[in-house]
PDB file of C-alpha atoms in Angstrom:
ATOM      1  CA  MET A   1      -3.844  16.727  18.476  1.00  0.00           C
ATOM      2  CA  LYS A   2      -3.032  13.960  15.072  1.00  0.00           C
ATOM      3  CA  LYS A   3      -5.252  11.032  14.282  1.00  0.00           C
ATOM      4  CA  ARG A   4      -3.669   7.910  15.019  1.00  0.00           C
ATOM      5  CA  ILE A   5      -3.439   5.363  11.954  1.00  0.00           C
ATOM      6  CA  ARG A   6      -5.165   2.285  12.959  1.00  0.00           C
ATOM      7  CA  VAL A   7      -4.048  -1.089  10.357  1.00  0.00           C
ATOM      8  CA  LEU A   8      -5.281  -4.312  10.111  1.00  0.00           C
ATOM      9  CA  GLN A   9      -2.957  -7.025   9.076  1.00  0.00           C
ATOM     10  CA  VAL A  10      -3.930 -10.086   8.520  1.00  0.00           C
ATOM     11  CA  LEU A  11      -1.135 -13.259   8.553  1.00  0.00           C
ATOM     12  CA  HIS A  12      -2.155 -16.840   8.308  1.00  0.00           C
ATOM     13  CA  ASP A  13       0.432 -17.480  11.603  1.00  0.00           C
ATOM     14  CA  PHE A  14       2.357 -15.910  13.634  1.00  0.00           C
ATOM     15  CA  LYS A  15       5.559 -18.596  12.987  1.00  0.00           C
ATOM     16  CA  LYS A  16       9.009 -16.729  13.297  1.00  0.00           C
ATOM     17  CA  GLY A  17       9.863 -15.545   9.877  1.00  0.00           C
ATOM     18  CA  GLY A  18       9.054 -14.418   6.859  1.00  0.00           C
ATOM     19  CA  VAL A  19       6.107 -11.871   6.672  1.00  0.00           C
ATOM     20  CA  GLN A  20       5.562 -11.892  10.508  1.00  0.00           C
ATOM     21  CA  ALA A  21       8.807 -10.524  10.658  1.00  0.00           C
ATOM     22  CA  GLU A  22       7.396  -7.639   8.475  1.00  0.00           C
ATOM     23  CA  VAL A  23       4.141  -6.910  10.286  1.00  0.00           C
ATOM     24  CA  MET A  24       6.403  -7.182  13.596  1.00  0.00           C
ATOM     25  CA  TRP A  25       8.952  -4.859  12.873  1.00  0.00           C
ATOM     26  CA  PRO A  26       6.597  -1.260  12.255  1.00  0.00           C
ATOM     27  CA  ALA A  27       4.586  -2.418  14.948  1.00  0.00           C
ATOM     28  CA  ARG A  28       7.746  -2.345  17.270  1.00  0.00           C
ATOM     29  CA  LEU A  29       9.560   0.797  16.277  1.00  0.00           C
ATOM     30  CA  LEU A  30       6.812   2.985  15.271  1.00  0.00           C
ATOM     31  CA  ASP A  31       5.860   5.118  17.959  1.00  0.00           C
ATOM     32  CA  LYS A  32       1.971   3.415  19.109  1.00  0.00           C
ATOM     33  CA  GLU A  33       0.806   7.045  19.422  1.00  0.00           C
ATOM     34  CA  ASP A  34       0.889   7.758  15.661  1.00  0.00           C
ATOM     35  CA  VAL A  35       0.379   4.096  14.731  1.00  0.00           C
ATOM     36  CA  GLU A  36      -1.826   1.393  15.915  1.00  0.00           C
ATOM     37  CA  PHE A  37      -1.226  -2.712  14.168  1.00  0.00           C
ATOM     38  CA  ASP A  38      -3.808  -5.303  15.184  1.00  0.00           C
ATOM     39  CA  VAL A  39      -3.709  -8.764  13.826  1.00  0.00           C
ATOM     40  CA  LEU A  40      -6.079 -11.127  11.871  1.00  0.00           C
ATOM     41  CA  LEU A  41      -4.532 -15.097  11.881  1.00  0.00           C
ATOM     42  CA  TYR A  42      -5.566 -17.424  10.111  1.00  0.00           C
ATOM     43  CA  LYS A  43      -4.504 -19.996  13.125  1.00  0.00           C
ATOM     44  CA  ASP A  44      -5.036 -19.768  16.854  1.00  0.00           C
ATOM     45  CA  SER A  45      -1.795 -21.368  17.872  1.00  0.00           C
ATOM     46  CA  THR A  46       0.647 -19.713  20.151  1.00  0.00           C
ATOM     47  CA  VAL A  47       3.940 -19.535  18.064  1.00  0.00           C
ATOM     48  CA  TYR A  48       6.627 -17.072  18.626  1.00  0.00           C
ATOM     49  CA  TYR A  49       5.036 -13.519  17.948  1.00  0.00           C
ATOM     50  CA  PHE A  50       1.725 -14.682  18.872  1.00  0.00           C
ATOM     51  CA  GLU A  51       2.987 -13.922  23.120  1.00  0.00           C
ATOM     52  CA  ASP A  52       4.921 -10.726  22.219  1.00  0.00           C
ATOM     53  CA  PHE A  53       2.672  -8.863  19.646  1.00  0.00           C
ATOM     54  CA  PRO A  54      -0.130  -7.420  22.302  1.00  0.00           C
ATOM     55  CA  ARG A  55       2.678  -5.687  23.843  1.00  0.00           C
ATOM     56  CA  TYR A  56       1.882  -3.658  20.665  1.00  0.00           C
ATOM     57  CA  GLY A  57      -1.993  -3.942  19.714  1.00  0.00           C
ATOM     58  CA  ASN A  58      -4.965  -6.450  19.578  1.00  0.00           C
ATOM     59  CA  LEU A  59      -4.982  -9.945  18.001  1.00  0.00           C
ATOM     60  CA  TYR A  60      -7.824 -11.232  16.308  1.00  0.00           C
ATOM     61  CA  PRO A  61      -7.474 -15.222  15.473  1.00  0.00           C
ATOM     62  CA  ILE A  62      -9.530 -17.106  13.173  1.00  0.00           C
ATOM     63  CA  VAL A  63      -9.894 -20.835  13.388  1.00  0.00           C
ATOM     64  CA  VAL A  64     -10.844 -21.505   9.015  1.00  0.00           C
ATOM     65  CA  PRO A  65     -11.915 -25.188   8.945  1.00  0.00           C
ATOM     66  CA  LYS A  66      -9.848 -27.740   7.421  1.00  0.00           C
ATOM     67  CA  THR A  67     -10.498 -31.179   6.182  1.00  0.00           C
ATOM     68  CA  SER A  68      -8.240 -34.624   5.451  1.00  0.00           C
ATOM     69  CA  THR A  69     -10.133 -35.355   2.078  1.00  0.00           C
ATOM     70  CA  ARG A  70      -8.893 -34.395  -1.277  1.00  0.00           C
ATOM     71  CA  VAL A  71     -12.433 -33.597  -1.985  1.00  0.00           C
ATOM     72  CA  GLY A  72     -13.396 -31.368   1.342  1.00  0.00           C
ATOM     73  CA  THR A  73     -10.277 -29.714   0.407  1.00  0.00           C
ATOM     74  CA  VAL A  74     -11.879 -28.155  -2.812  1.00  0.00           C
ATOM     75  CA  LEU A  75     -14.709 -27.644  -1.335  1.00  0.00           C
ATOM     76  CA  ARG A  76     -13.063 -26.389   1.864  1.00  0.00           C
ATOM     77  CA  THR A  77     -10.700 -23.490  -0.574  1.00  0.00           C
ATOM     78  CA  PHE A  78     -13.898 -22.461  -1.822  1.00  0.00           C
ATOM     79  CA  THR A  79     -16.084 -22.533   1.649  1.00  0.00           C
ATOM     80  CA  ASN A  80     -13.960 -20.791   3.495  1.00  0.00           C
ATOM     81  CA  PHE A  81     -14.089 -17.733   1.406  1.00  0.00           C
ATOM     82  CA  PHE A  82     -17.591 -16.651   3.001  1.00  0.00           C
ATOM     83  CA  PHE A  83     -16.344 -18.289   6.371  1.00  0.00           C
ATOM     84  CA  VAL A  84     -13.307 -15.880   6.604  1.00  0.00           C
ATOM     85  CA  LYS A  85     -15.443 -13.007   5.049  1.00  0.00           C
ATOM     86  CA  LYS A  86     -18.001 -13.317   8.144  1.00  0.00           C
ATOM     87  CA  LYS A  87     -15.389 -13.437  10.569  1.00  0.00           C
ATOM     88  CA  MET A  88     -13.263 -10.543   9.282  1.00  0.00           C
ATOM     89  CA  SER A  89     -16.314  -8.741   9.135  1.00  0.00           C
ATOM     90  CA  LYS A  90     -17.515  -9.321  12.696  1.00  0.00           C
ATOM     91  CA  ILE A  91     -14.183  -8.204  13.817  1.00  0.00           C
ATOM     92  CA  LEU A  92     -14.602  -5.172  11.269  1.00  0.00           C
ATOM     93  CA  GLU A  93     -18.309  -4.488  13.279  1.00  0.00           C
ATOM     94  CA  SER A  94     -16.764  -4.667  16.174  1.00  0.00           C
ATOM     95  CA  ALA A  95     -13.629  -2.508  16.008  1.00  0.00           C
ATOM     96  CA  PRO A  96     -13.290   1.225  15.802  1.00  0.00           C
ATOM     97  CA  GLN A  97     -12.811   2.095  12.275  1.00  0.00           C
ATOM     98  CA  TYR A  98      -9.591   0.864  10.912  1.00  0.00           C
ATOM     99  CA  ASP A  99      -7.883   3.179   8.554  1.00  0.00           C
ATOM    100  CA  ALA A 100      -6.473   0.490   6.519  1.00  0.00           C
ATOM    101  CA  VAL A 101      -6.090  -3.261   5.934  1.00  0.00           C
ATOM    102  CA  HIS A 102      -3.601  -5.287   4.995  1.00  0.00           C
ATOM    103  CA  SER A 103      -4.033  -8.616   3.699  1.00  0.00           C
ATOM    104  CA  HIS A 104      -1.291 -11.466   2.706  1.00  0.00           C
ATOM    105  CA  HIS A 105      -2.689 -14.778   2.587  1.00  0.00           C
ATOM    106  CA  PRO A 106      -3.338 -15.429  -0.781  1.00  0.00           C
ATOM    107  CA  LEU A 107      -6.241 -17.343  -0.501  1.00  0.00           C
ATOM    108  CA  TYR A 108      -7.982 -14.951   1.588  1.00  0.00           C
ATOM    109  CA  ASN A 109      -7.160 -11.302  -0.203  1.00  0.00           C
ATOM    110  CA  ALA A 110     -10.642 -11.677  -1.786  1.00  0.00           C
ATOM    111  CA  ALA A 111     -12.885 -12.202   1.734  1.00  0.00           C
ATOM    112  CA  CYS A 112     -10.721 -10.188   3.919  1.00  0.00           C
ATOM    113  CA  LEU A 113     -10.883  -6.980   1.527  1.00  0.00           C
ATOM    114  CA  SER A 114     -14.380  -7.783   0.512  1.00  0.00           C
ATOM    115  CA  ALA A 115     -15.827  -7.576   3.941  1.00  0.00           C
ATOM    116  CA  ALA A 116     -13.172  -4.343   4.130  1.00  0.00           C
ATOM    117  CA  LYS A 117     -15.292  -2.286   1.554  1.00  0.00           C
ATOM    118  CA  LYS A 118     -18.163  -3.445   3.265  1.00  0.00           C
ATOM    119  CA  TYR A 119     -17.170  -1.205   6.230  1.00  0.00           C
ATOM    120  CA  ASN A 120     -15.989   1.161   3.763  1.00  0.00           C
ATOM    121  CA  ILE A 121     -12.094   1.062   5.261  1.00  0.00           C
ATOM    122  CA  PRO A 122      -9.774   3.277   2.518  1.00  0.00           C
ATOM    123  CA  VAL A 123      -6.906   1.463   2.106  1.00  0.00           C
ATOM    124  CA  ARG A 124      -7.105  -2.515   1.653  1.00  0.00           C
ATOM    125  CA  ILE A 125      -3.900  -3.900   0.205  1.00  0.00           C
ATOM    126  CA  ALA A 126      -3.811  -7.470  -1.170  1.00  0.00           C
ATOM    127  CA  HIS A 127      -0.230  -9.114  -1.219  1.00  0.00           C
ATOM    128  CA  CYS A 128       1.361 -12.091  -2.569  1.00  0.00           C
ATOM    129  CA  ALA A 129       4.216 -14.078  -1.882  1.00  0.00           C
ATOM    130  CA  VAL A 130       2.980 -16.865  -4.089  1.00  0.00           C
ATOM    131  CA  ASN A 131       4.411 -17.122  -7.622  1.00  0.00           C
ATOM    132  CA  LYS A 132       2.579 -18.606 -10.999  1.00  0.00           C
ATOM    133  CA  PRO A 133       3.169 -22.571 -10.643  1.00  0.00           C
ATOM    134  CA  THR A 134       6.276 -24.114 -12.993  1.00  0.00           C
ATOM    135  CA  ARG A 135       4.553 -26.085 -15.973  1.00  0.00           C
ATOM    136  CA  LYS A 136       5.585 -29.188 -13.569  1.00  0.00           C
ATOM    137  CA  ASP A 137       3.611 -28.376 -10.943  1.00  0.00           C
ATOM    138  CA  PHE A 138       0.485 -26.576 -13.234  1.00  0.00           C
ATOM    139  CA  ASN A 139      -1.573 -29.771 -13.417  1.00  0.00           C
ATOM    140  CA  ASP A 140      -1.033 -29.916 -10.193  1.00  0.00           C
ATOM    141  CA  ARG A 141      -4.254 -28.090  -8.326  1.00  0.00           C
ATOM    142  CA  LEU A 142      -6.681 -27.029 -11.115  1.00  0.00           C
ATOM    143  CA  TYR A 143      -8.650 -25.998  -8.159  1.00  0.00           C
ATOM    144  CA  VAL A 144      -6.205 -23.318  -6.723  1.00  0.00           C
ATOM    145  CA  ARG A 145      -5.408 -22.366 -10.282  1.00  0.00           C
ATOM    146  CA  VAL A 146      -9.484 -21.362 -10.993  1.00  0.00           C
ATOM    147  CA  PHE A 147      -9.976 -19.935  -7.115  1.00  0.00           C
ATOM    148  CA  TYR A 148      -7.014 -17.315  -7.692  1.00  0.00           C
ATOM    149  CA  LYS A 149      -8.455 -16.434 -10.956  1.00  0.00           C
ATOM    150  CA  LEU A 150     -12.050 -16.015  -9.751  1.00  0.00           C
ATOM    151  CA  SER A 151      -9.744 -13.909  -5.993  1.00  0.00           C
ATOM    152  CA  ALA A 152      -8.684 -11.601  -9.329  1.00  0.00           C
ATOM    153  CA  VAL A 153     -11.511 -10.427  -9.998  1.00  0.00           C
ATOM    154  CA  ILE A 154     -13.172 -10.547  -6.732  1.00  0.00           C
ATOM    155  CA  LEU A 155      -9.838  -8.380  -5.576  1.00  0.00           C
ATOM    156  CA  ASN A 156      -9.681  -5.989  -8.445  1.00  0.00           C
ATOM    157  CA  GLY A 157     -12.519  -4.496  -7.374  1.00  0.00           C
ATOM    158  CA  CYS A 158     -11.991  -4.663  -3.430  1.00  0.00           C
ATOM    159  CA  ALA A 159      -8.167  -3.793  -3.001  1.00  0.00           C
ATOM    160  CA  THR A 160      -6.661  -0.028  -3.733  1.00  0.00           C
ATOM    161  CA  ASN A 161      -3.162  -1.790  -3.855  1.00  0.00           C
ATOM    162  CA  ARG A 162      -2.519  -4.814  -5.374  1.00  0.00           C
ATOM    163  CA  TYR A 163       1.696  -5.803  -4.281  1.00  0.00           C
ATOM    164  CA  GLY A 164       3.056  -8.981  -5.020  1.00  0.00           C
ATOM    165  CA  VAL A 165       7.154  -9.834  -4.061  1.00  0.00           C
ATOM    166  CA  THR A 166       7.899 -10.333  -7.531  1.00  0.00           C
ATOM    167  CA  GLN A 167       6.055  -8.942 -10.791  1.00  0.00           C
ATOM    168  CA  ASN A 168       5.299 -13.078 -11.516  1.00  0.00           C
ATOM    169  CA  ALA A 169       3.662 -13.211  -7.951  1.00  0.00           C
ATOM    170  CA  ALA A 170       1.580  -9.932  -8.826  1.00  0.00           C
ATOM    171  CA  ASP A 171      -0.067 -11.524 -11.960  1.00  0.00           C
ATOM    172  CA  TYR A 172      -0.578 -14.346 -11.279  1.00  0.00           C
ATOM    173  CA  MET A 173      -2.579 -13.181  -8.075  1.00  0.00           C
ATOM    174  CA  PHE A 174      -4.586 -10.303  -9.323  1.00  0.00           C
ATOM    175  CA  GLY A 175      -4.173 -10.944 -13.395  1.00  0.00           C
ATOM    176  CA  LYS A 176      -1.073  -9.796 -16.030  1.00  0.00           C
ATOM    177  CA  ASN A 177      -0.135  -5.630 -15.129  1.00  0.00           C
ATOM    178  CA  LYS A 178      -3.476  -6.070 -12.857  1.00  0.00           C
ATOM    179  CA  GLY A 179      -0.693  -5.787  -9.783  1.00  0.00           C
ATOM    180  CA  ARG A 180       2.712  -4.574  -9.113  1.00  0.00           C
ATOM    181  CA  MET A 181       6.030  -5.717  -7.547  1.00  0.00           C
ATOM    182  CA  LEU A 182       6.358  -4.209  -4.195  1.00  0.00           C
ATOM    183  CA  LYS A 183       9.992  -4.933  -3.349  1.00  0.00           C
ATOM    184  CA  ASN A 184      10.373  -6.309   0.876  1.00  0.00           C
ATOM    185  CA  PRO A 185      11.159  -2.837   2.551  1.00  0.00           C
ATOM    186  CA  THR A 186      13.287  -4.459   5.182  1.00  0.00           C
ATOM    187  CA  LEU A 187      15.524  -7.138   3.148  1.00  0.00           C
ATOM    188  CA  GLY A 188      15.858  -5.020  -0.239  1.00  0.00           C
ATOM    189  CA  LEU A 189      15.097  -8.174  -1.973  1.00  0.00           C
TER     190      LEU A 189
END
């Protein structure tokens, strides 16, 4: 008997469009006897795909703490790494062994994939859809750029595959020539 492949997809939420559709089409099309998809969400919201997905796999919503102040936002950007890694570790500890973790959220890729490495998940995919800011936006959020630089160090040590939707996004997330572009498979972009 052939072993079923188990994949944990990591998303921000399950609203309509974008990466969410990219996660749903293989879940709907592939035989569940061959591939099983589960999804970790950073929002516990019942939008669009939320009601539909449980037919295909498990949902693990975690609510990432937020704040309304500028200083709080900066601090949360860094402290949420530990919060997300702890929650991800609990999921990996309690769920049957995954063959792959595919994280689509640039702020939490490093937290999820470092936990996946700790639990010996063999395939750990980091995916980034965020391009490097233009010069006009460059000074806008210094703390995010610093966080991405720190994340790149972690990701380059724990991700087995590093992709950006453009080469610019891959370079921004992982460092120059440390990741590669992976075209959108359904849209052919």
